[in-house]
Amino acid sequence: MTEATPMLPADHRELISDLSGIVSDYPYADPESTLALLADDAAEALGRDATPEGRRERTGYTILLHATCWYVSARIFSKSLFASYIQALDGFRAQLDRASCTCPAGAHPAELDSEYQVEAGVSMLTEAGRAAFAEDYGLDEEEPAVFDCEGFLADLADEALGRLREAHQELFGGIDVSHLDAQFVRDDGRLDLVALQEAISRSWEDNTGPVALWSARRWLTGQARDEERIGLFLCLWMGIAQTYEGLPPSYARDLAAALATIDLDVSCEHPQHPWSTADSTVQSRYRAVVHLYAPEDHPDTPVPAELSARELWECPVQYAQLARKALEDLEGWRTMRGGDDEDWED
């Protein structure tokens, strides 16, 4: 009679599949609800730490929360999910004594691949899962025990908590962009709109969001001369349009407030406005704006002469058209990134 091959329960195999899709950034299960359920299950396990089952779960859930915290930090803008993760990790961390570690140097698994962590974490939750994991990876009976080391788990919990708290500030806290004054405000107080455009066009520097936020705050405080307003608004607009993956609530709140200053219920008799002639490329938009503010230095523009009048540039209908498109983009960010209304509006 042959010994039965150990197998994971069906729901745990499904959990590995769902979480592997998430950590590889190709989710097919809804990430926010899947990860919220994971954090809730981890929190429930906190009260079972005095039992063998609870200690197995502490290992498994600590590994899983660590493996998925990077996705939470970068992809989901939900304060409640952050709070659930931090609560569960804080709870596990309080149970872990790093000083109890007796492992030899180099025994702890290091720089684990996220998908491997998912498989290991789910497998560690049960005895059957541990046996299946050991067989799949050709491990001796004692080798999986290193995952239970409190020093190893404490390191994972500390790293995950540090990343989550840092990301929480980035996503929901106040962002200081005042240092950009030195780049975009001339000595005479005028705005250097060409410098703003050059900064936006250098998207590889990840400065599009800060430039958009700086423009929004300048707009909201009225720190722009009349002739600078359309240029400043276009910098704000371009910062939104060119942020394809979406900006977090820490940015979106001020962007939405700036857009809310625009009257959307306006009309005019103009058949076309200048911005509609610029192609939806960074370079075409850049050429349109820099020509507007420095035509001698930047003579190349997609805007035909007959549409270059200031009256057309500053028409309230053009502002309204721009604002509607930007508001659609902001709503798309909310849909894409999740979270509750209060996460975006606080």
XYZ file of C-alpha atoms in Angstrom:
346
model
C 0.000 0.000 0.000
C 1.540 3.291 -1.093
C 1.461 6.434 1.017
C -0.923 9.103 -0.268
C 0.686 12.171 -1.825
C 0.064 15.203 0.414
C -2.146 17.824 -1.189
C -3.257 21.342 -0.401
C -6.961 21.869 0.215
C -8.789 23.116 -2.888
C -9.495 26.543 -1.368
C -5.794 27.001 -0.601
C -4.833 26.069 -4.168
C -7.295 28.714 -5.337
C -5.817 31.238 -2.895
C -2.317 30.609 -4.281
C -3.637 31.168 -7.787
C -5.443 34.410 -6.868
C -2.549 35.883 -4.880
C 0.054 34.854 -7.467
C -1.861 36.784 -10.107
C -1.924 39.827 -7.852
C 1.762 39.873 -6.884
C 2.787 39.326 -10.517
C 0.627 42.382 -11.386
C -1.749 40.388 -13.586
C -4.714 39.895 -11.257
C -7.801 38.045 -12.394
C -9.467 38.058 -8.953
C -10.468 41.498 -7.640
C -7.306 42.625 -5.797
C -8.936 44.914 -3.234
C -11.519 42.416 -2.007
C -9.076 39.479 -2.166
C -6.441 41.276 -0.099
C -9.018 42.660 2.339
C -10.199 39.090 3.002
C -6.589 37.968 3.473
C -5.991 40.701 6.073
C -9.249 39.828 7.866
C -8.329 36.150 7.993
C -4.900 37.072 9.362
C -6.475 39.237 12.070
C -8.728 36.343 13.118
C -5.678 34.115 13.503
C -4.102 36.494 16.018
C -6.200 35.090 18.838
C -5.080 31.523 18.181
C -1.354 32.105 18.785
C -1.277 29.773 21.801
C -2.218 26.744 19.681
C -0.167 24.803 17.106
C -2.736 25.827 14.476
C -2.330 29.471 15.461
C 1.450 29.327 15.250
C 1.268 27.775 11.793
C -1.143 30.507 10.741
C 1.101 33.198 12.214
C 3.903 31.973 9.958
C 1.737 31.671 6.874
C -0.066 34.984 7.220
C 3.077 36.955 8.073
C 4.708 35.655 4.892
C 1.577 36.378 2.835
C 1.100 39.905 4.174
C 4.759 40.628 3.421
C 4.472 39.195 -0.105
C 1.400 41.285 -0.947
C 2.168 44.538 0.904
C 4.061 45.855 -2.125
C 0.933 45.577 -4.264
C -1.180 47.268 -1.586
C 1.360 50.085 -1.387
C 1.592 50.677 -5.127
C -1.766 49.744 -6.586
C -4.678 50.199 -4.141
C -5.609 53.566 -2.691
C -7.702 52.370 0.264
C -7.089 53.602 3.800
C -9.162 50.783 5.252
C -7.022 48.138 3.521
C -3.841 49.791 4.789
C -5.316 49.855 8.298
C -6.235 46.150 8.130
C -2.754 45.170 6.979
C -1.020 47.283 9.613
C -3.291 45.995 12.378
C -2.634 42.350 11.486
C 1.125 42.833 11.073
C 1.383 44.793 14.317
C -0.447 41.970 16.051
C 1.881 39.299 14.711
C 4.933 41.435 15.428
C 3.931 41.712 19.084
C 3.998 37.904 19.304
C 7.466 37.555 17.785
C 10.689 37.584 19.781
C 13.638 38.168 17.461
C 16.033 37.250 20.270
C 14.636 33.714 20.333
C 16.210 32.966 16.940
C 18.853 30.227 17.160
C 19.296 29.797 13.404
C 22.864 29.767 12.072
C 23.955 32.728 9.975
C 22.484 32.630 6.483
C 19.789 30.099 7.377
C 16.854 32.453 6.836
C 15.381 32.544 3.322
C 16.539 35.794 1.696
C 15.202 37.915 -1.180
C 12.314 35.571 -1.813
C 10.394 35.862 -5.064
C 6.859 37.114 -4.379
C 5.148 34.185 -6.089
C 7.321 31.749 -4.137
C 6.383 33.599 -0.948
C 2.705 33.231 -1.815
C 3.060 29.489 -2.296
C 5.157 29.143 0.853
C 2.814 31.318 2.925
C -0.355 29.457 1.952
C 1.383 26.113 2.414
C 2.585 27.019 5.918
C -1.019 27.521 7.106
C -1.692 23.772 7.480
C 0.195 20.539 8.159
C -1.015 19.122 4.826
C 0.179 22.222 3.024
C 3.603 22.015 4.660
C 3.964 18.377 3.649
C 2.963 19.178 0.062
C 5.366 22.139 -0.073
C 8.250 20.019 1.258
C 7.565 17.315 -1.317
C 7.219 19.780 -4.205
C 10.537 21.456 -3.370
C 12.400 18.329 -2.233
C 12.877 19.595 1.311
C 13.876 17.479 4.277
C 11.299 17.157 7.025
C 13.053 19.761 9.201
C 13.762 22.368 6.507
C 10.321 24.071 6.422
C 10.773 24.827 10.145
C 13.026 27.777 9.271
C 9.916 29.632 8.106
C 8.620 29.457 11.691
C 11.681 31.198 13.130
C 10.505 34.254 15.060
C 13.563 36.229 13.999
C 12.816 35.560 10.324
C 9.134 36.439 10.722
C 9.950 39.577 12.736
C 12.165 40.795 9.894
C 9.360 40.241 7.379
C 6.800 42.011 9.560
C 9.094 44.994 10.180
C 9.876 45.373 6.481
C 6.207 45.180 5.496
C 5.135 47.645 8.194
C 7.840 50.110 7.154
C 6.754 49.988 3.524
C 3.060 50.312 4.344
C 3.542 53.313 6.634
C 5.785 55.061 4.125
C 3.304 54.406 1.311
C 0.373 55.585 3.435
C 2.024 58.985 3.780
C 2.786 59.111 0.058
C -0.756 58.169 -0.938
C -2.883 60.014 1.601
C -0.696 62.558 3.409
C 0.346 66.057 2.472
C 2.855 66.347 -0.360
C 5.318 69.244 -0.195
C 6.158 70.651 -3.631
C 7.228 74.102 -2.449
C 10.811 73.359 -3.521
C 9.606 73.694 -7.121
C 9.145 77.442 -6.606
C 12.868 77.831 -7.211
C 12.530 76.148 -10.605
C 9.346 77.726 -11.897
C 9.150 81.246 -10.418
C 11.472 83.910 -11.823
C 13.107 86.579 -9.681
C 10.437 89.092 -10.754
C 7.647 86.768 -9.599
C 6.581 85.707 -13.081
C 6.052 82.045 -13.855
C 8.534 80.280 -16.108
C 5.991 78.354 -18.153
C 8.612 77.087 -20.564
C 10.491 75.511 -17.644
C 7.218 73.947 -16.460
C 6.659 72.452 -19.896
C 10.200 71.147 -20.087
C 9.741 69.457 -16.710
C 6.473 67.812 -17.782
C 8.042 66.563 -21.005
C 10.767 64.753 -19.007
C 8.347 62.045 -17.894
C 11.179 59.595 -17.211
C 12.079 61.682 -14.156
C 8.705 60.864 -12.541
C 8.042 64.580 -12.070
C 4.716 64.847 -13.894
C 2.671 64.422 -10.718
C 4.626 66.979 -8.642
C 4.464 69.518 -11.484
C 0.708 69.012 -11.811
C 0.263 69.409 -8.051
C 2.430 72.538 -7.970
C 0.373 74.010 -10.833
C -2.905 73.187 -9.058
C -1.824 74.853 -5.824
C -0.558 77.908 -7.689
C -3.901 78.091 -9.464
C -5.891 77.740 -6.250
C -3.957 80.500 -4.493
C -4.322 82.854 -7.446
C -0.556 83.225 -7.809
C -0.582 83.787 -11.564
C -0.891 86.880 -13.716
C -3.797 87.049 -16.132
C -1.591 86.254 -19.117
C -0.157 83.228 -17.297
C -3.450 81.588 -16.370
C -4.053 79.560 -19.528
C -0.444 78.343 -19.532
C -0.618 77.343 -15.885
C -3.936 75.582 -16.425
C -2.535 73.694 -19.401
C 0.420 72.540 -17.265
C -2.071 71.289 -14.670
C -4.139 69.627 -17.394
C -1.136 67.977 -19.047
C 0.074 66.663 -15.713
C -3.248 64.868 -15.354
C -3.542 63.679 -18.962
C -0.007 62.299 -19.049
C -0.232 60.359 -15.765
C -1.540 57.186 -17.306
C -1.391 55.033 -14.169
C -3.166 57.635 -12.040
C -2.038 59.788 -9.141
C -2.973 58.987 -5.526
C -5.443 60.935 -3.361
C -2.609 63.035 -1.884
C -2.365 64.615 -5.346
C -5.880 64.174 -6.686
C -7.588 66.227 -3.958
C -5.898 69.499 -4.982
C -6.178 68.683 -8.675
C -9.936 68.187 -8.302
C -10.245 71.397 -6.280
C -8.506 73.373 -9.037
C -10.753 71.884 -11.702
C -13.808 72.732 -9.601
C -13.061 76.432 -10.076
C -13.934 76.158 -13.767
C -17.496 76.969 -14.869
C -18.638 74.058 -17.012
C -21.953 75.640 -18.027
C -20.680 78.114 -20.629
C -21.034 78.615 -24.383
C -19.430 80.589 -27.170
C -19.648 81.108 -30.909
C -16.129 79.909 -31.717
C -16.121 76.908 -34.081
C -12.759 75.687 -32.701
C -10.243 76.452 -29.979
C -6.436 76.302 -30.119
C -5.909 73.271 -27.884
C -7.982 71.044 -30.162
C -5.329 71.403 -32.878
C -2.540 69.914 -30.738
C -2.172 66.164 -31.187
C -2.489 64.026 -28.070
C 1.272 63.633 -27.755
C 3.617 65.163 -25.217
C 5.711 66.788 -27.929
C 2.785 68.392 -29.797
C 1.307 69.830 -26.615
C 4.717 71.022 -25.521
C 5.256 72.877 -28.797
C 1.862 74.563 -28.509
C 2.468 75.952 -25.034
C 6.101 77.012 -25.367
C 5.299 78.825 -28.611
C 2.506 80.665 -26.822
C 4.888 81.960 -24.154
C 8.197 82.194 -26.028
C 7.407 82.331 -29.786
C 10.827 83.660 -30.790
C 12.660 80.853 -28.997
C 10.103 78.196 -29.963
C 8.645 79.090 -33.381
C 7.382 75.576 -34.167
C 3.734 75.116 -33.108
C 0.833 72.879 -34.172
C -1.640 75.753 -33.698
C -2.470 77.495 -36.998
C -2.208 81.266 -37.123
C -5.947 81.747 -37.421
C -6.454 80.003 -34.047
C -3.628 81.661 -32.148
C -5.516 84.700 -30.840
C -5.486 85.161 -27.051
C -9.253 85.474 -27.121
C -9.484 81.885 -28.348
C -6.828 80.579 -25.954
C -8.586 82.125 -22.973
C -12.177 81.392 -24.011
C -14.183 80.014 -21.045
C -15.469 77.216 -23.277
C -11.929 75.977 -23.872
C -11.355 75.936 -20.099
C -14.602 73.993 -19.683
C -13.637 71.459 -22.337
C -10.268 70.931 -20.712
C -11.773 70.615 -17.238
C -14.339 68.019 -18.326
C -11.639 65.813 -19.828
C -9.428 66.153 -16.741
C -12.336 65.316 -14.426
C -12.990 62.165 -16.465
C -9.352 61.168 -15.986
C -9.588 61.718 -12.217
C -12.729 59.594 -12.049
C -10.896 56.898 -14.007
C -8.116 56.918 -11.406
C -10.671 56.306 -8.671
C -12.211 53.416 -10.563
C -8.831 51.902 -11.392
C -7.240 52.278 -7.953
C -10.213 51.577 -5.707
C -10.763 52.894 -2.214
C -13.783 54.680 -0.767
C -15.001 58.195 -1.515
C -13.533 59.503 1.727
C -10.109 58.177 0.734
C -10.114 60.567 -2.218
C -11.883 63.537 -0.675
C -10.401 63.989 2.817
